[in-house]
Amino acid sequence: MGDILSGLQLVASPTIALTIVLGVTLGFIVGALPGFGSANAAAISLPFTLGMPLEHALTFFVSVYAGSQYGGAIPAIVVNVPGEPGSAATALDGYPLARQGKAQLAIGVARMASALGGIGSVLVVIAVIGPMAQLALKFGSREMFLVALLGLAMIVTVVRGNPFKAAVSALLGLLIAAMSANVITGQPRLTFGLLELHEGVPFVAALIGLFAFTEMFLIAGDRSLRDAAVPLPTTPGIGRWRGLETVKSLARESLAGMGTVFRYPVTLVRSIMVGLLFGIVPAGGAAVGNFLAYGLARNRSKKPETFGKGNPEGIVAPEAADNAVAGGTLVPTLVLGVPGTGTAAVMLAALILHGVQIGPDVMRTEGAAVYATLFSLMLASILILPLGTIFATPLTLITRAKPAYLVPIIIVLSAAGAYAGQNSLVDVGIALVFGVLGLIMRKTGYPVIPLIMALILGPIAEVNFLRSLSLGDNSLSYFFASPLAIILWTLIFLILIGSIVGRLRRRRRDMGKAAASVVDDPTHASPART
Amino acid sequence: MRYLWRSRPKYWGSLIAVGVALAAAGCGTASNSGSQQEDKFPEQTIRVIVPASPGGSADIVARQLEGAFSKALGGATLRIDNLPGGGMNVGAVAAAHAKPDCYTMLVHIYPNLLLGNLTTKDVDYKPEDFYPLGTATYEATVLRVRNDSPWQTINDLVNAIRTSPGKYKVAISPQSSFHLSALYFREALNLDFALIPYGGAESRLALEKGEVDFLISGVFNTQSIASTTRVLAVLDEANKWPELTNNAPAASQALGTQIPGISSRMMGLVPVGCKTQYPNRFAILEQAFQQAVNSDEYLEELKKTKTEASRFPLSAAETDNFLKEQVPVMKDLVAKYEDLQPK
């Protein structure tokens, strides 16, 4: 308790408040630039933060993190180009809303969900950081393998439409994920002699290709879109630029969006829990957690068919989970020294360089700084509300930019983002390859989301599977030999059974209605198809 | 607001600098358009390639040395360029192929530097492509068990392994000095235990979780788990760090068998062309590196991370001799152990 109060005292200073404002602002900017990301911003800022007191440095990093998690949603909604890996799920319903001229509403939803996700997760973490670290210690290689398997099983809940195509996409993702040096023996597999592929296909580059490049290729390939301004808004008052009037109505719509979040309290809480779990257990972080939160929201919804067509609930789920991951990831980073995300890895470096011994003792030796960091994340989450409104409103005007200008600008920005990931031109080439792959998949009706999830989860599953085999002397019974493993197996089983039953039930209902069954997939909200 | 600006000018300066740095980063690498005059060196930013992500051990060494090194170079700007990937090889290859004008240097670790092209396919550099500026730190290898482990001494552990061959597991980081030390330890005593590969932080966590029975890792990098685990032996000639290692004996002494140990050494290097084509520039860099490693400022940085005992200043020539000696040793090692051979 003493540490919590000392932490609060550390945060209650004007310099901390200004650090948060600066951090959130910077985070928002790098988050909105595809691929650039908070991890890069944090790494570049690292040398400058070494002269600051520890709690200021940590405050700065968590603020950048929180700002970027929200900032990434803006381009995802406005142009279907996620700024951060976590925002890919936000595009599923955010982009259709923007196509309907409701970009402000969608961004308002994202803003409130992000803020509440951050605040909610920090409250939980503050209450139970000790036991949570204990929980993280229970996840050994075997359990991590099962968590990855659980994520793969949940692909079926995230993607609707043709299950065969989803399976092909997931298998392709697993194959691409295997393009690396074998995690145990170091044997290169399908790496084409590229050292850059030895640690696996760079994920950020792949994501930029599959979203940003693919989307721009589609727009460029569609004459009606290319030559005209994006056919947009239908909302009264935003149809044409009318100076102050427009800004006012944009702000009104944005506020309405923020209010919308409170219509989905269950989804909000559920998504925060999913985000927290994926923050604490480093199994894909926001990129996977957000899709799962989205899938769960749709499965539990009374109108699952409205998802992928601009249902605000489809933004609430991933955005709340997104910022909840930020809170959750602080637990393994601070207490176990295992960062779940790139930004957390830089924070870890800052802690080490500040002379903090990361490990089980950190709560005893640096309790006040840990709590101060958590409070800072909460403050940063709250600040997303006013700052986000100021920054995001002008950005939605992008939707009315002529594609002839928009496409080249976004391609250049995305290429720079792909390069920035690892300071490597090879990554830009990889992004281009994935752009073409995404184009083929979108044109032929294969969903890209199973591929993305398999790309993240494949390596986690592989390394932990091989390690578990060694640990269990090549006996498969090892995979069932802990209570947590049994729980995870049960969950995997329930998800698979549940999805089969759900599918059968839907089919029967559809047949009963004799309705025309149009295969529709949320990833196909492309302008080329609408 | 005014008050804040006045009260913490340095602090605000750094925050603004963050913004400027971010803008500059977007503009890419500055091209080498400066003069080639030997007498005015350095005139541009020196790029320090770190073949690891921020927070990795090579990265920490580079950042701790950065301030003192820059000062020793008369306030030259250093830019740390993290190039992770390919098991530290991506950064090493980039440095080997960099223009040898002494504006690019590399911070790397022995033995990984020598193992790169021996253990991994597609690695397009040789240790001879570099010449060292000197050595900065030294990290010996230790064997740790959990506090609640039944073994009190290294002899207890060795006896247990002999009683149940194949039963026990050790966590190691692949292709590190700790991995090589584990192989030597296993062979010298003819023991049968399984090596389970993990990343650095993961290997420490695996011991804490009880997923493995013991851990072979570094004296300093295991300090974060010092309160929940204890050292049974130091795999080095002698234990020079008794207060950090539960006063454990050196394994060779305790077990009465010669067990070769491999320790990591962090070093600064330049492409060999820097030394041959620009000897004056090389001399300036070498002198500055030595000055930095021996400086009080660097010691203060090491004290912050409680690693002051890791400082191990060696001159460029000493480091070069050491590396030359070790090249055949590593070749033999790789030839001997299938685990290490490129597949």
mmCIF file of C-alpha atoms in Angstrom, chain B residues 75-338:
data_model
loop_
_atom_site.group_PDB
_atom_site.id
_atom_site.type_symbol
_atom_site.label_atom_id
_atom_site.label_comp_id
_atom_site.label_asym_id
_atom_site.label_seq_id
_atom_site.Cartn_x
_atom_site.Cartn_y
_atom_site.Cartn_z
ATOM 1 C CA GLY B 75 32.485 14.964 -28.457
ATOM 2 C CA ALA B 76 31.872 13.112 -31.724
ATOM 3 C CA THR B 77 28.325 11.933 -32.305
ATOM 4 C CA LEU B 78 27.771 8.186 -32.198
ATOM 5 C CA ARG B 79 24.667 6.604 -33.627
ATOM 6 C CA ILE B 80 23.760 3.189 -32.290
ATOM 7 C CA ASP B 81 22.261 1.178 -35.134
ATOM 8 C CA ASN B 82 20.453 -1.919 -33.899
ATOM 9 C CA LEU B 83 20.552 -4.563 -36.624
ATOM 10 C CA PRO B 84 19.161 -7.725 -35.053
ATOM 11 C CA GLY B 85 18.501 -11.002 -36.830
ATOM 12 C CA GLY B 86 20.198 -14.149 -38.038
ATOM 13 C CA GLY B 87 21.612 -14.896 -34.584
ATOM 14 C CA MET B 88 23.738 -11.695 -34.487
ATOM 15 C CA ASN B 89 24.934 -12.338 -38.044
ATOM 16 C CA VAL B 90 22.877 -9.715 -39.894
ATOM 17 C CA GLY B 91 24.630 -6.881 -38.053
ATOM 18 C CA ALA B 92 28.072 -8.472 -38.385
ATOM 19 C CA VAL B 93 27.621 -8.950 -42.152
ATOM 20 C CA ALA B 94 26.473 -5.324 -42.527
ATOM 21 C CA ALA B 95 29.550 -4.111 -40.634
ATOM 22 C CA ALA B 96 31.906 -6.348 -42.625
ATOM 23 C CA HIS B 97 30.568 -4.907 -45.865
ATOM 24 C CA ALA B 98 30.450 -1.286 -44.690
ATOM 25 C CA LYS B 99 32.741 1.260 -46.294
ATOM 26 C CA PRO B 100 36.057 0.868 -44.414
ATOM 27 C CA ASP B 101 36.412 4.606 -43.732
ATOM 28 C CA CYS B 102 36.361 4.151 -39.951
ATOM 29 C CA TYR B 103 32.906 5.750 -39.697
ATOM 30 C CA THR B 104 31.309 2.348 -39.072
ATOM 31 C CA MET B 105 32.161 0.149 -36.130
ATOM 32 C CA LEU B 106 30.698 -2.972 -34.611
ATOM 33 C CA VAL B 107 30.102 -4.060 -31.026
ATOM 34 C CA HIS B 108 30.114 -7.833 -30.894
ATOM 35 C CA ILE B 109 30.634 -10.738 -28.500
ATOM 36 C CA TYR B 110 33.252 -13.449 -28.439
ATOM 37 C CA PRO B 111 32.627 -16.376 -29.075
ATOM 38 C CA ASN B 112 29.583 -15.523 -31.243
ATOM 39 C CA LEU B 113 31.751 -13.420 -33.579
ATOM 40 C CA LEU B 114 33.950 -16.419 -34.346
ATOM 41 C CA LEU B 115 31.079 -18.901 -34.540
ATOM 42 C CA GLY B 116 28.951 -16.925 -37.030
ATOM 43 C CA ASN B 117 30.279 -18.330 -40.296
ATOM 44 C CA LEU B 118 31.185 -21.699 -38.768
ATOM 45 C CA THR B 119 27.786 -22.637 -37.406
ATOM 46 C CA THR B 120 25.351 -20.892 -39.739
ATOM 47 C CA LYS B 121 24.841 -21.192 -43.464
ATOM 48 C CA ASP B 122 24.646 -18.103 -45.674
ATOM 49 C CA VAL B 123 26.865 -15.999 -43.407
ATOM 50 C CA ASP B 124 28.948 -13.767 -45.596
ATOM 51 C CA TYR B 125 31.730 -12.614 -43.273
ATOM 52 C CA LYS B 126 34.889 -14.039 -41.717
ATOM 53 C CA PRO B 127 36.398 -13.022 -38.389
ATOM 54 C CA GLU B 128 39.392 -11.746 -40.385
ATOM 55 C CA ASP B 129 37.146 -9.106 -41.971
ATOM 56 C CA PHE B 130 37.413 -7.173 -38.694
ATOM 57 C CA TYR B 131 40.156 -5.731 -36.564
ATOM 58 C CA PRO B 132 39.422 -5.071 -32.897
ATOM 59 C CA LEU B 133 39.624 -1.701 -31.122
ATOM 60 C CA GLY B 134 39.806 -3.502 -27.804
ATOM 61 C CA THR B 135 37.838 -5.496 -25.237
ATOM 62 C CA ALA B 136 35.421 -3.875 -22.790
ATOM 63 C CA THR B 137 33.895 -6.576 -20.584
ATOM 64 C CA TYR B 138 34.228 -10.221 -19.594
ATOM 65 C CA GLU B 139 31.461 -12.494 -18.368
ATOM 66 C CA ALA B 140 32.291 -15.858 -16.860
ATOM 67 C CA THR B 141 29.910 -18.809 -16.945
ATOM 68 C CA VAL B 142 28.127 -20.146 -13.854
ATOM 69 C CA LEU B 143 25.894 -23.109 -13.099
ATOM 70 C CA ARG B 144 22.784 -22.175 -11.123
ATOM 71 C CA VAL B 145 20.025 -24.184 -9.442
ATOM 72 C CA ARG B 146 16.862 -23.046 -7.657
ATOM 73 C CA ASN B 147 17.074 -22.348 -3.940
ATOM 74 C CA ASP B 148 14.759 -25.285 -3.251
ATOM 75 C CA SER B 149 16.859 -27.703 -5.298
ATOM 76 C CA PRO B 150 18.084 -30.794 -3.420
ATOM 77 C CA TRP B 151 21.698 -30.276 -4.509
ATOM 78 C CA GLN B 152 23.952 -28.288 -2.197
ATOM 79 C CA THR B 153 27.213 -28.682 -4.116
ATOM 80 C CA ILE B 154 28.289 -29.266 -7.696
ATOM 81 C CA ASN B 155 29.353 -32.756 -6.638
ATOM 82 C CA ASP B 156 25.758 -33.503 -5.523
ATOM 83 C CA LEU B 157 24.480 -32.485 -8.932
ATOM 84 C CA VAL B 158 27.089 -34.492 -10.844
ATOM 85 C CA ASN B 159 26.318 -37.579 -8.721
ATOM 86 C CA ALA B 160 22.589 -37.162 -9.357
ATOM 87 C CA ILE B 161 23.182 -36.921 -13.124
ATOM 88 C CA ARG B 162 25.374 -40.038 -12.996
ATOM 89 C CA THR B 163 22.698 -41.947 -11.059
ATOM 90 C CA SER B 164 19.935 -41.050 -13.535
ATOM 91 C CA PRO B 165 21.486 -40.518 -16.950
ATOM 92 C CA GLY B 166 19.306 -38.580 -19.393
ATOM 93 C CA LYS B 167 16.876 -37.455 -16.713
ATOM 94 C CA TYR B 168 18.070 -33.936 -16.031
ATOM 95 C CA LYS B 169 17.725 -30.850 -18.208
ATOM 96 C CA VAL B 170 19.738 -27.659 -18.441
ATOM 97 C CA ALA B 171 18.640 -24.356 -19.993
ATOM 98 C CA ILE B 172 21.160 -22.717 -22.321
ATOM 99 C CA SER B 173 21.156 -19.939 -24.947
ATOM 100 C CA PRO B 174 22.123 -21.528 -28.269
ATOM 101 C CA GLN B 175 25.568 -20.769 -29.690
ATOM 102 C CA SER B 176 26.604 -18.629 -26.745
ATOM 103 C CA SER B 177 29.626 -19.028 -24.492
ATOM 104 C CA PHE B 178 27.221 -20.686 -22.061
ATOM 105 C CA HIS B 179 26.231 -23.277 -24.653
ATOM 106 C CA LEU B 180 29.884 -24.082 -25.388
ATOM 107 C CA SER B 181 30.639 -24.264 -21.666
ATOM 108 C CA ALA B 182 27.743 -26.694 -21.176
ATOM 109 C CA LEU B 183 29.101 -28.899 -23.981
ATOM 110 C CA TYR B 184 32.584 -28.883 -22.413
ATOM 111 C CA PHE B 185 31.140 -29.618 -18.963
ATOM 112 C CA ARG B 186 29.101 -32.529 -20.281
ATOM 113 C CA GLU B 187 32.050 -34.001 -22.160
ATOM 114 C CA ALA B 188 34.760 -33.485 -19.561
ATOM 115 C CA LEU B 189 32.749 -35.432 -16.965
ATOM 116 C CA ASN B 190 31.132 -37.786 -19.465
ATOM 117 C CA LEU B 191 27.657 -36.877 -18.224
ATOM 118 C CA ASP B 192 24.283 -37.451 -19.860
ATOM 119 C CA PHE B 193 21.893 -34.503 -19.562
ATOM 120 C CA ALA B 194 19.762 -32.663 -22.126
ATOM 121 C CA LEU B 195 20.467 -29.138 -23.342
ATOM 122 C CA ILE B 196 17.240 -27.172 -23.804
ATOM 123 C CA PRO B 197 17.642 -23.994 -25.866
ATOM 124 C CA TYR B 198 16.038 -20.727 -24.733
ATOM 125 C CA GLY B 199 16.531 -17.016 -25.342
ATOM 126 C CA GLY B 200 18.570 -15.258 -22.619
ATOM 127 C CA ALA B 201 15.751 -13.980 -20.385
ATOM 128 C CA GLU B 202 13.673 -17.081 -21.115
ATOM 129 C CA SER B 203 16.450 -19.369 -19.908
ATOM 130 C CA ARG B 204 16.514 -17.640 -16.524
ATOM 131 C CA LEU B 205 12.739 -17.823 -16.335
ATOM 132 C CA ALA B 206 12.808 -21.541 -17.220
ATOM 133 C CA LEU B 207 14.904 -22.178 -14.112
ATOM 134 C CA GLU B 208 12.622 -20.042 -11.944
ATOM 135 C CA LYS B 209 9.579 -21.910 -13.257
ATOM 136 C CA GLY B 210 11.260 -25.209 -12.489
ATOM 137 C CA GLU B 211 10.937 -26.290 -16.095
ATOM 138 C CA VAL B 212 14.637 -27.216 -16.151
ATOM 139 C CA ASP B 213 16.822 -28.595 -13.359
ATOM 140 C CA PHE B 214 19.713 -26.187 -13.749
ATOM 141 C CA LEU B 215 20.890 -23.243 -15.798
ATOM 142 C CA ILE B 216 24.269 -22.548 -17.375
ATOM 143 C CA SER B 217 24.561 -18.807 -17.939
ATOM 144 C CA GLY B 218 26.568 -15.712 -17.023
ATOM 145 C CA VAL B 219 27.769 -14.388 -13.648
ATOM 146 C CA PHE B 220 26.262 -10.963 -14.279
ATOM 147 C CA ASN B 221 23.240 -11.690 -16.404
ATOM 148 C CA THR B 222 21.841 -14.037 -13.758
ATOM 149 C CA GLN B 223 21.976 -11.453 -10.972
ATOM 150 C CA SER B 224 18.287 -10.762 -11.576
ATOM 151 C CA ILE B 225 17.460 -14.230 -10.260
ATOM 152 C CA ALA B 226 20.101 -14.226 -7.497
ATOM 153 C CA SER B 227 17.517 -14.172 -4.708
ATOM 154 C CA THR B 228 15.592 -17.240 -5.878
ATOM 155 C CA THR B 229 18.499 -19.314 -7.189
ATOM 156 C CA ARG B 230 22.080 -20.139 -6.155
ATOM 157 C CA VAL B 231 25.356 -20.856 -7.902
ATOM 158 C CA LEU B 232 26.833 -24.349 -7.537
ATOM 159 C CA ALA B 233 29.970 -23.739 -9.594
ATOM 160 C CA VAL B 234 31.786 -21.229 -11.758
ATOM 161 C CA LEU B 235 32.897 -22.696 -15.099
ATOM 162 C CA ASP B 236 36.085 -20.640 -15.289
ATOM 163 C CA GLU B 237 39.682 -21.055 -14.116
ATOM 164 C CA ALA B 238 38.884 -19.572 -10.716
ATOM 165 C CA ASN B 239 36.000 -17.786 -9.024
ATOM 166 C CA LYS B 240 36.964 -14.128 -9.122
ATOM 167 C CA TRP B 241 33.437 -12.984 -8.234
ATOM 168 C CA PRO B 242 32.727 -14.779 -4.912
ATOM 169 C CA GLU B 243 30.203 -12.208 -3.640
ATOM 170 C CA LEU B 244 28.088 -12.502 -6.785
ATOM 171 C CA THR B 245 28.210 -16.291 -6.954
ATOM 172 C CA ASN B 246 27.413 -17.576 -3.433
ATOM 173 C CA ASN B 247 31.141 -18.131 -3.003
ATOM 174 C CA ALA B 248 30.843 -21.258 -5.159
ATOM 175 C CA PRO B 249 34.009 -23.094 -6.236
ATOM 176 C CA ALA B 250 35.383 -23.275 -9.746
ATOM 177 C CA ALA B 251 34.055 -26.525 -11.236
ATOM 178 C CA SER B 252 37.516 -27.853 -12.163
ATOM 179 C CA GLN B 253 38.737 -27.494 -8.585
ATOM 180 C CA ALA B 254 35.642 -28.935 -6.945
ATOM 181 C CA LEU B 255 35.442 -31.933 -9.255
ATOM 182 C CA GLY B 256 39.174 -32.568 -9.680
ATOM 183 C CA THR B 257 38.868 -32.666 -13.476
ATOM 184 C CA GLN B 258 40.056 -30.049 -15.928
ATOM 185 C CA ILE B 259 36.887 -28.518 -17.378
ATOM 186 C CA PRO B 260 37.564 -25.869 -20.014
ATOM 187 C CA GLY B 261 35.267 -22.868 -19.623
ATOM 188 C CA ILE B 262 34.333 -20.324 -22.255
ATOM 189 C CA SER B 263 33.536 -16.792 -21.184
ATOM 190 C CA SER B 264 31.937 -14.027 -23.228
ATOM 191 C CA ARG B 265 33.945 -10.959 -24.083
ATOM 192 C CA MET B 266 32.418 -7.785 -25.461
ATOM 193 C CA MET B 267 34.574 -5.997 -27.958
ATOM 194 C CA GLY B 268 34.617 -3.049 -30.326
ATOM 195 C CA LEU B 269 35.680 -3.786 -33.905
ATOM 196 C CA VAL B 270 36.085 -2.032 -37.244
ATOM 197 C CA PRO B 271 36.190 -3.410 -40.799
ATOM 198 C CA VAL B 272 39.817 -4.382 -41.343
ATOM 199 C CA GLY B 273 40.114 -1.831 -44.181
ATOM 200 C CA CYS B 274 39.852 0.953 -41.591
ATOM 201 C CA LYS B 275 43.179 -0.143 -40.105
ATOM 202 C CA THR B 276 44.950 -0.754 -43.412
ATOM 203 C CA GLN B 277 43.620 2.185 -45.444
ATOM 204 C CA TYR B 278 43.233 4.822 -42.718
ATOM 205 C CA PRO B 279 45.849 4.004 -40.075
ATOM 206 C CA ASN B 280 45.591 7.452 -38.466
ATOM 207 C CA ARG B 281 41.850 7.243 -38.090
ATOM 208 C CA PHE B 282 42.206 3.744 -36.676
ATOM 209 C CA ALA B 283 44.755 4.992 -34.152
ATOM 210 C CA ILE B 284 42.372 7.745 -33.025
ATOM 211 C CA LEU B 285 39.497 5.273 -32.625
ATOM 212 C CA GLU B 286 41.662 2.724 -30.819
ATOM 213 C CA GLN B 287 43.008 5.278 -28.403
ATOM 214 C CA ALA B 288 39.544 6.657 -27.705
ATOM 215 C CA PHE B 289 38.132 3.175 -27.145
ATOM 216 C CA GLN B 290 40.879 2.371 -24.641
ATOM 217 C CA GLN B 291 40.415 5.700 -22.909
ATOM 218 C CA ALA B 292 36.655 5.136 -22.696
ATOM 219 C CA VAL B 293 36.891 1.598 -21.328
ATOM 220 C CA ASN B 294 39.346 2.748 -18.668
ATOM 221 C CA SER B 295 37.405 5.903 -17.787
ATOM 222 C CA ASP B 296 35.655 6.615 -14.498
ATOM 223 C CA GLU B 297 32.550 7.595 -16.447
ATOM 224 C CA TYR B 298 32.252 4.092 -17.892
ATOM 225 C CA LEU B 299 32.858 2.581 -14.457
ATOM 226 C CA GLU B 300 29.999 4.675 -13.090
ATOM 227 C CA GLU B 301 27.709 3.347 -15.818
ATOM 228 C CA LEU B 302 28.736 -0.220 -14.973
ATOM 229 C CA LYS B 303 28.148 0.441 -11.276
ATOM 230 C CA LYS B 304 24.566 1.414 -12.073
ATOM 231 C CA THR B 305 23.949 -2.106 -13.368
ATOM 232 C CA LYS B 306 26.155 -3.626 -10.628
ATOM 233 C CA THR B 307 28.487 -4.995 -13.300
ATOM 234 C CA GLU B 308 31.633 -3.023 -12.490
ATOM 235 C CA ALA B 309 33.474 -6.326 -11.949
ATOM 236 C CA SER B 310 32.827 -7.190 -15.610
ATOM 237 C CA ARG B 311 35.193 -4.483 -16.877
ATOM 238 C CA PHE B 312 38.084 -6.130 -18.700
ATOM 239 C CA PRO B 313 40.187 -3.633 -20.640
ATOM 240 C CA LEU B 314 42.362 -5.252 -23.291
ATOM 241 C CA SER B 315 44.248 -3.374 -25.987
ATOM 242 C CA ALA B 316 43.541 -3.793 -29.685
ATOM 243 C CA ALA B 317 46.649 -5.928 -30.152
ATOM 244 C CA GLU B 318 45.854 -8.131 -27.133
ATOM 245 C CA THR B 319 42.294 -8.612 -28.329
ATOM 246 C CA ASP B 320 43.521 -9.426 -31.830
ATOM 247 C CA ASN B 321 45.986 -12.020 -30.480
ATOM 248 C CA PHE B 322 43.245 -13.588 -28.425
ATOM 249 C CA LEU B 323 40.872 -13.804 -31.394
ATOM 250 C CA LYS B 324 43.609 -15.273 -33.629
ATOM 251 C CA GLU B 325 44.302 -17.916 -30.997
ATOM 252 C CA GLN B 326 40.659 -18.737 -30.665
ATOM 253 C CA VAL B 327 39.826 -19.144 -34.382
ATOM 254 C CA PRO B 328 41.319 -22.678 -34.609
ATOM 255 C CA VAL B 329 39.875 -23.555 -31.182
ATOM 256 C CA MET B 330 36.376 -22.699 -32.393
ATOM 257 C CA LYS B 331 36.883 -24.563 -35.651
ATOM 258 C CA ASP B 332 37.849 -27.700 -33.701
ATOM 259 C CA LEU B 333 34.895 -27.253 -31.401
ATOM 260 C CA VAL B 334 32.414 -27.023 -34.250
ATOM 261 C CA ALA B 335 34.021 -30.009 -35.981
ATOM 262 C CA LYS B 336 33.642 -31.996 -32.779
ATOM 263 C CA TYR B 337 30.067 -31.205 -31.763
ATOM 264 C CA GLU B 338 27.283 -32.042 -34.153
#
